[in-house]
Coordinates of C-alpha atoms and ligand atoms in Angstrom, one line a residue:
M1 CA 360.9 -66.8 78.8
K2 CA 360.5 -63.1 78.7
K3 CA 358.6 -62.4 75.6
R4 CA 355.0 -63.7 76.3
A5 CA 353.2 -61.4 73.6
L6 CA 349.9 -63.1 73.7
P7 CA 347.8 -61.5 76.3
A8 CA 346.4 -63.5 79.4
V9 CA 342.7 -63.0 78.2
E10 CA 343.5 -64.7 74.6
G11 CA 345.0 -67.7 76.6
G12 CA 348.7 -66.6 76.6
Q13 CA 350.9 -66.7 80.3
P14 CA 349.8 -63.7 82.5
V15 CA 352.7 -61.5 83.6
R16 CA 352.0 -62.3 87.3
E17 CA 350.6 -65.7 88.8
D18 CA 349.5 -64.1 92.3
F19 CA 347.4 -60.9 91.6
L20 CA 349.0 -57.5 92.6
P21 CA 345.9 -55.6 94.6
F22 CA 345.3 -52.0 93.0
A23 CA 345.9 -50.7 96.6
L24 CA 347.4 -52.0 100.0
P25 CA 348.4 -50.2 103.4
S26 CA 351.6 -50.3 104.8
I27 CA 351.1 -51.4 108.5
G28 CA 354.2 -51.8 110.6
E29 CA 354.8 -53.7 113.9
K30 CA 354.6 -50.3 115.8
E31 CA 351.3 -49.6 114.6
I32 CA 350.2 -53.1 115.4
E33 CA 351.6 -52.7 119.4
E34 CA 350.4 -48.9 119.7
V35 CA 346.9 -50.5 118.8
V36 CA 347.4 -53.3 121.5
D37 CA 348.8 -50.9 123.9
T38 CA 345.7 -49.0 123.3
L39 CA 343.1 -51.7 124.0
R40 CA 345.2 -52.9 127.0
S41 CA 344.8 -49.2 128.7
G42 CA 341.0 -48.8 128.6
W43 CA 341.1 -45.7 126.8
L44 CA 339.7 -46.6 123.2
T45 CA 338.0 -43.6 121.7
V46 CA 338.9 -39.9 121.7
G47 CA 341.8 -39.5 124.0
P48 CA 345.8 -39.2 124.5
K49 CA 346.5 -40.5 121.3
T50 CA 343.9 -38.7 119.4
K51 CA 345.3 -35.4 120.6
R52 CA 349.1 -36.7 119.9
F53 CA 348.2 -37.6 116.3
A54 CA 346.5 -34.3 115.7
E55 CA 349.6 -32.3 117.2
M56 CA 351.5 -34.2 114.9
V57 CA 349.7 -33.7 112.0
A58 CA 349.8 -30.0 112.8
V59 CA 353.4 -29.9 113.3
Y60 CA 354.0 -31.8 109.8
I61 CA 351.5 -29.2 107.9
G62 CA 352.9 -26.1 109.8
V63 CA 350.0 -25.0 111.1
E64 CA 348.9 -24.1 115.0
R65 CA 346.2 -26.8 115.3
A66 CA 344.6 -29.5 113.4
A67 CA 341.3 -31.4 114.1
A68 CA 341.5 -35.3 114.1
L69 CA 338.0 -36.5 112.7
S70 CA 336.2 -40.0 111.8
S71 CA 337.2 -38.9 108.0
C72 CA 337.9 -36.7 105.1
T73 CA 334.4 -36.4 104.6
A74 CA 333.6 -35.4 107.9
G75 CA 336.6 -32.5 107.5
L76 CA 334.7 -31.4 104.5
H77 CA 331.0 -31.2 106.0
L78 CA 332.5 -29.3 109.4
G79 CA 334.7 -27.1 106.8
M80 CA 332.2 -26.2 104.7
R81 CA 329.6 -25.6 107.9
V82 CA 332.1 -23.3 109.9
L83 CA 333.0 -21.5 106.3
G84 CA 329.6 -20.5 106.4
V85 CA 328.0 -22.9 103.6
G86 CA 323.9 -23.0 104.3
Q87 CA 320.5 -23.0 102.4
G88 CA 320.3 -21.6 98.6
D89 CA 324.3 -21.2 98.5
E90 CA 326.5 -22.2 96.0
V91 CA 329.8 -24.2 96.4
I92 CA 332.2 -25.0 93.3
L93 CA 333.8 -28.1 93.0
P94 CA 335.3 -30.0 90.0
A95 CA 333.0 -32.3 88.2
L96 CA 336.2 -34.9 88.2
N97 CA 335.6 -35.6 92.3
F98 CA 334.7 -38.4 94.5
I99 CA 331.2 -38.1 95.5
A100 CA 332.0 -36.8 99.2
G101 CA 332.4 -33.0 98.6
P102 CA 329.2 -33.0 96.6
N103 CA 327.4 -34.9 99.2
C104 CA 328.4 -32.4 101.8
A105 CA 327.2 -29.5 100.1
I106 CA 323.9 -31.1 99.5
H107 CA 323.5 -32.1 103.3
L108 CA 324.1 -28.2 104.0
G109 CA 321.3 -27.2 101.7
A110 CA 323.5 -25.8 98.9
T111 CA 324.0 -26.3 95.2
P112 CA 327.2 -28.1 94.0
V113 CA 328.4 -25.8 91.1
L114 CA 330.8 -28.2 88.9
V115 CA 333.9 -27.0 86.8
D116 CA 335.9 -28.6 84.2
V117 CA 339.7 -29.0 85.1
D118 CA 342.7 -28.7 83.3
P119 CA 343.9 -31.6 80.7
D120 CA 347.3 -31.6 82.1
T121 CA 346.9 -31.0 86.0
L122 CA 343.4 -32.7 86.1
N123 CA 342.9 -29.8 88.6
V124 CA 340.5 -26.6 88.4
T125 CA 342.2 -23.5 87.6
P126 CA 341.5 -19.8 88.6
E127 CA 340.2 -19.3 85.3
T128 CA 337.7 -22.2 85.6
V129 CA 336.7 -21.3 89.0
A130 CA 336.3 -17.5 88.1
A131 CA 334.0 -18.4 85.4
A132 CA 331.6 -20.2 87.6
I133 CA 331.5 -17.7 90.4
T134 CA 328.2 -16.2 91.2
E135 CA 326.5 -13.6 93.8
R136 CA 325.4 -17.0 95.5
T137 CA 329.0 -18.4 95.6
K138 CA 329.5 -19.1 98.9
L139 CA 333.2 -21.7 98.8
V140 CA 335.5 -22.9 96.4
V141 CA 336.2 -26.9 97.3
P142 CA 339.1 -27.5 95.0
V143 CA 340.6 -31.2 94.7
H144 CA 344.4 -31.9 95.0
F145 CA 343.7 -35.0 92.1
G146 CA 345.7 -37.5 92.7
G147 CA 347.9 -35.8 94.9
R148 CA 349.2 -33.0 92.7
P149 CA 348.6 -29.6 94.3
V150 CA 346.3 -27.1 92.7
D151 CA 347.4 -23.4 91.8
I152 CA 346.2 -22.3 95.4
D153 CA 347.6 -18.8 95.4
G154 CA 345.7 -18.1 91.8
I155 CA 342.7 -19.7 93.1
M156 CA 342.7 -17.9 96.4
E157 CA 343.3 -14.7 94.9
V158 CA 340.0 -15.2 92.4
A159 CA 338.2 -16.3 95.7
R160 CA 339.4 -13.7 98.0
S161 CA 338.9 -10.7 95.7
R162 CA 334.9 -11.5 96.2
G163 CA 335.2 -12.7 99.7
I164 CA 334.8 -16.2 99.3
P165 CA 336.9 -18.8 101.4
V166 CA 338.6 -21.8 99.9
L167 CA 338.5 -25.5 101.5
G168 CA 340.9 -27.6 99.9
D169 CA 340.1 -31.5 99.5
A170 CA 343.3 -33.0 100.1
A171 CA 342.3 -36.6 100.7
H172 CA 344.9 -37.3 98.3
A173 CA 347.6 -34.9 98.9
M174 CA 349.1 -35.7 102.6
G175 CA 352.7 -34.5 102.1
A176 CA 352.2 -32.6 99.1
D177 CA 353.9 -28.9 98.7
Y178 CA 353.9 -25.9 96.7
G179 CA 357.7 -25.3 96.6
G180 CA 358.0 -25.5 100.4
R181 CA 354.6 -24.8 101.7
K182 CA 352.7 -27.9 102.3
V183 CA 349.2 -28.3 101.4
G184 CA 346.9 -27.7 103.9
S185 CA 348.9 -24.6 105.5
V186 CA 347.6 -22.1 102.9
A187 CA 343.9 -22.5 102.3
D188 CA 341.3 -21.3 104.4
A189 CA 340.7 -24.9 105.5
T190 CA 341.4 -28.1 104.4
S191 CA 340.8 -31.8 104.8
F192 CA 343.1 -35.0 104.6
S193 CA 341.9 -38.7 104.4
F194 CA 343.2 -41.5 106.4
Y195 CA 341.2 -44.1 104.4
V196 CA 343.0 -47.3 104.0
T197 CA 344.0 -46.7 100.3
K198 CA 345.1 -43.0 101.1
G199 CA 348.8 -41.9 101.4
I200 CA 348.8 -42.4 105.4
T201 CA 346.0 -44.7 106.8
T202 CA 344.3 -44.9 110.4
G203 CA 341.6 -47.4 108.7
E204 CA 339.1 -44.2 108.7
G205 CA 339.9 -40.9 109.4
G206 CA 340.4 -37.7 108.5
S207 CA 342.0 -34.4 109.5
L208 CA 341.0 -30.8 109.2
T209 CA 343.8 -28.2 109.1
S210 CA 343.6 -24.4 108.7
P211 CA 346.2 -21.5 109.5
N212 CA 343.1 -20.2 111.6
A213 CA 343.4 -21.9 114.9
D214 CA 340.0 -20.5 116.1
L215 CA 338.3 -22.4 113.3
I216 CA 340.1 -25.7 114.3
E217 CA 338.9 -25.0 117.6
R218 CA 335.3 -24.7 116.6
V219 CA 335.6 -27.4 114.3
T220 CA 337.0 -30.0 117.0
V221 CA 333.6 -28.7 119.3
L222 CA 331.4 -29.4 116.6
S223 CA 332.8 -33.3 116.0
L224 CA 331.8 -34.0 119.4
H225 CA 328.3 -32.9 119.4
G226 CA 329.2 -29.3 119.8
M227 CA 330.0 -29.8 123.4
T228 CA 332.3 -27.7 124.8
G229 CA 335.0 -29.9 127.2
S230 CA 335.9 -33.0 125.3
A231 CA 335.2 -36.6 126.6
W232 CA 338.7 -36.9 127.7
N233 CA 338.2 -33.8 129.9
R234 CA 335.3 -35.2 131.4
Y235 CA 336.4 -38.8 132.1
S236 CA 339.9 -38.2 132.8
E237 CA 341.2 -37.9 136.7
R238 CA 341.5 -33.9 136.6
G239 CA 338.3 -33.5 134.3
S240 CA 334.6 -32.3 135.2
W241 CA 331.3 -33.7 134.3
F242 CA 330.2 -30.3 133.2
Y243 CA 329.7 -29.5 129.4
E244 CA 327.5 -26.9 127.4
V245 CA 326.4 -27.1 123.5
Q246 CA 326.9 -23.5 122.2
E247 CA 326.0 -24.9 118.5
P248 CA 324.9 -28.5 117.6
G249 CA 327.4 -30.4 116.1
Y250 CA 327.8 -34.0 115.0
K251 CA 329.6 -37.2 116.0
Y252 CA 332.9 -37.1 113.9
N253 CA 335.7 -37.5 116.3
M254 CA 338.6 -40.0 115.5
T255 CA 339.0 -42.6 118.1
D256 CA 342.6 -43.5 120.1
I257 CA 342.5 -46.8 118.3
E258 CA 342.9 -45.2 114.8
A259 CA 345.0 -42.7 116.2
A260 CA 347.4 -45.5 117.3
L261 CA 347.8 -46.5 113.9
G262 CA 348.4 -42.8 112.8
I263 CA 351.2 -41.9 115.1
H264 CA 353.3 -44.5 113.6
Q265 CA 352.1 -43.7 110.0
M266 CA 352.9 -39.9 110.3
E267 CA 356.7 -40.8 111.5
K268 CA 356.8 -42.4 107.7
V269 CA 354.9 -39.9 105.6
N270 CA 357.8 -38.5 104.0
E271 CA 359.1 -41.7 103.1
F272 CA 356.0 -43.4 102.2
R273 CA 355.7 -40.2 99.8
E274 CA 359.1 -40.6 98.3
R275 CA 358.6 -44.2 97.6
R276 CA 355.7 -43.3 95.8
E277 CA 357.5 -40.7 93.9
E278 CA 360.2 -43.4 92.9
I279 CA 357.6 -45.6 91.6
A280 CA 356.2 -42.7 89.4
R281 CA 359.5 -42.2 87.6
A282 CA 359.6 -45.6 86.9
F283 CA 356.4 -45.5 85.5
D284 CA 357.1 -42.5 83.5
S285 CA 360.2 -44.1 81.9
G286 CA 358.8 -47.4 81.3
L287 CA 355.6 -46.0 79.7
R288 CA 356.2 -42.7 77.9
P289 CA 358.0 -44.4 75.1
K290 CA 354.3 -45.9 73.9
D291 CA 352.4 -43.6 72.2
A292 CA 349.2 -45.3 72.4
I293 CA 349.1 -44.1 76.2
S294 CA 350.1 -40.8 77.9
V295 CA 351.3 -40.6 81.4
P296 CA 350.9 -37.7 83.8
A297 CA 352.4 -34.4 83.2
P298 CA 355.3 -33.1 85.2
C299 CA 354.6 -31.2 88.2
G300 CA 357.5 -28.8 88.0
S301 CA 358.7 -27.0 91.3
C302 CA 355.4 -28.7 93.5
K303 CA 355.7 -31.9 95.3
H304 CA 353.2 -34.4 94.3
A305 CA 351.9 -37.2 96.8
W306 CA 351.3 -39.6 93.7
H307 CA 348.3 -41.0 95.3
L308 CA 347.0 -41.9 92.0
Y309 CA 349.2 -42.7 89.0
P310 CA 346.7 -42.6 85.9
I311 CA 347.7 -43.4 82.6
Q312 CA 345.2 -42.5 79.5
L313 CA 344.5 -44.5 76.5
E314 CA 344.7 -43.0 73.2
P315 CA 341.3 -44.6 71.5
D316 CA 342.6 -43.8 68.1
L317 CA 345.7 -45.9 68.3
L318 CA 344.1 -48.8 70.2
K319 CA 341.7 -52.0 69.1
I320 CA 340.5 -52.1 72.7
D321 CA 338.5 -49.6 74.8
R322 CA 339.1 -48.9 78.7
D323 CA 337.1 -51.3 80.3
S324 CA 338.6 -54.0 78.1
F325 CA 342.1 -53.1 79.2
I326 CA 341.2 -53.1 82.5
K327 CA 339.8 -56.5 82.1
N328 CA 343.2 -57.6 80.4
L329 CA 345.1 -56.1 83.4
R330 CA 343.2 -57.8 85.7
D331 CA 344.0 -61.5 83.9
E332 CA 347.7 -60.5 83.5
G333 CA 347.7 -60.3 87.6
I334 CA 347.5 -56.5 88.0
G335 CA 344.4 -54.5 89.8
T336 CA 343.6 -51.1 88.2
S337 CA 341.0 -48.8 89.3
V338 CA 339.2 -45.7 87.5
H339 CA 339.1 -42.1 89.2
F340 CA 336.4 -40.6 88.9
I341 CA 333.2 -41.5 87.4
P342 CA 332.0 -37.6 86.8
V343 CA 329.7 -36.3 89.6
H344 CA 327.1 -35.4 86.9
Y345 CA 327.0 -39.4 85.7
H346 CA 325.7 -40.3 89.1
G347 CA 321.6 -40.6 89.0
Y348 CA 320.9 -38.3 91.8
Y349 CA 323.3 -35.8 90.4
G350 CA 322.3 -35.6 86.9
K351 CA 318.8 -35.1 87.9
R352 CA 319.7 -32.8 90.8
L353 CA 322.1 -30.5 89.0
D354 CA 320.5 -30.6 85.0
Y355 CA 324.3 -31.0 83.7
G356 CA 324.0 -33.1 80.6
R357 CA 326.9 -35.0 78.9
G358 CA 329.1 -32.9 77.2
S359 CA 329.1 -30.2 80.1
F360 CA 332.8 -31.0 81.2
P361 CA 334.4 -32.3 78.1
V362 CA 337.8 -32.5 79.6
T363 CA 336.5 -34.4 82.5
E364 CA 334.3 -36.7 80.6
E365 CA 336.9 -37.8 78.2
F366 CA 339.6 -38.3 80.6
F367 CA 336.9 -40.6 82.4
E368 CA 336.5 -42.7 79.2
R369 CA 340.3 -43.0 78.7
A370 CA 341.7 -43.3 82.3
V371 CA 342.9 -46.3 84.5
S372 CA 345.0 -45.8 87.5
L373 CA 347.8 -48.1 88.2
P374 CA 348.6 -49.5 91.3
I375 CA 351.5 -47.5 93.4
Y376 CA 351.8 -47.6 97.0
P377 CA 355.0 -48.0 99.1
S378 CA 354.9 -51.9 99.9
M379 CA 355.3 -52.6 96.1
S380 CA 358.4 -54.1 95.2
D381 CA 360.8 -53.3 92.0
G382 CA 359.5 -56.6 90.8
D383 CA 355.8 -55.4 91.4
V384 CA 356.5 -52.2 89.4
N385 CA 358.3 -53.8 86.6
D386 CA 355.3 -56.7 86.3
V387 CA 352.8 -53.4 86.0
I388 CA 354.9 -52.0 83.6
E389 CA 355.7 -54.8 81.3
A390 CA 351.7 -55.9 81.7
V391 CA 350.5 -52.5 80.2
C392 CA 353.5 -52.5 77.4
K393 CA 352.6 -56.3 76.9
L394 CA 348.9 -54.9 76.0
V395 CA 349.7 -51.7 74.1
D396 CA 352.1 -53.5 71.7
Y397 CA 349.5 -56.5 71.3
Y398 CA 346.3 -53.9 70.7
R399 CA 348.3 -51.2 69.0
R400 CA 346.6 -50.5 65.7
Ligands
PLP501 C1 339.0 -40.7 99.6 C2 338.2 -39.1 99.0 C3 337.6 -38.6 99.9 C4 336.7 -39.2 101.4 O1 337.8 -39.6 102.2 P1 336.9 -40.5 103.4 O2 338.2 -40.2 104.2 O3 336.8 -41.8 103.1 O4 335.7 -39.4 104.0 C5 336.9 -37.4 99.5 N1 337.5 -36.9 98.6 C6 338.2 -37.1 97.6 C7 338.8 -36.5 96.6 C8 338.6 -38.7 97.9 O5 339.3 -39.2 97.0

């Protein structure tokens, strides 16, 4: 019964009957009750729960204050703005990236300057960042790819020596640390995502953290049109109707319905990360023996958030390419994804930035070969074994 060598694509028996989705949130009864409580309370949008959630994030990260926002993208946009990005500036970002960061730079009138990543960590390095700095560079926005912390000290040293701040894109990295210091506590500002697939979720949501509490105060005001005195202050019993706008802002606040989820997700952030790490270890030992694929490099003394577990196919050793590998896995009952389409491959950026194919060899080769496997806390050990079994089955069948 166990040896089903023929892939489902070829008419063989699939590893799973029911489909394992690529990602699923872990929502408990406490989250559900808290949302219902919010709905019954009459206070639906930014209010007491949003404030409590922001405080929980700040305490967890180890900073004085955090801003609760509508998304990580909102945090990147506001972070770029308060760190001084404007018309004609350059912002350094990885080419292996989601388009949120580059889009925000464009919206502020700046030019995204892309850099390649390290083949082992898939992160930008102090060297690649240093090589891209010009006199127009206003900001560096490294991504903690997949949840693996970047070399923040090295990058900050390179940037600071030229007076350039660093804004971390930690969409993948809630719970990650550099040997004791949490991601989000070191860079000038750091943006987290609570989108449904990310480490913890509020459905949609994000947070900006910073060691600088004044910066977070300014971001919080800008997240509500730039109005001093939040809605909660205005409409609550002791509030005042008065507000003033010192600089025009955006509508980027989190809501209490979202924060209701977040409060109980934050209670489980370590537990979730540990389960993700357990799954990563199981993948490591199950998949490392296969020479036709490679697994993520070890993380050393840092804590990896394991938002993603990308394997890379060795094209010389396999008879099928990445896209058919993904199709095969789907037919075996395993959902997967690819992170990311390189920024300069998107039509707009290809034209706007004038980077041809071959500009970022590591990013481009990774994109050709990468498959992100499902990795989330609600996967059972059986699910984890099914993923390993399906990948091994295909690798063995299609090995040259
Ligand atoms: C998901 C993601 C974002 C955007 O997060 P939202 O909360 O959806 O705005 C930004 N950067 C990276 C690298 C991401 O993966």
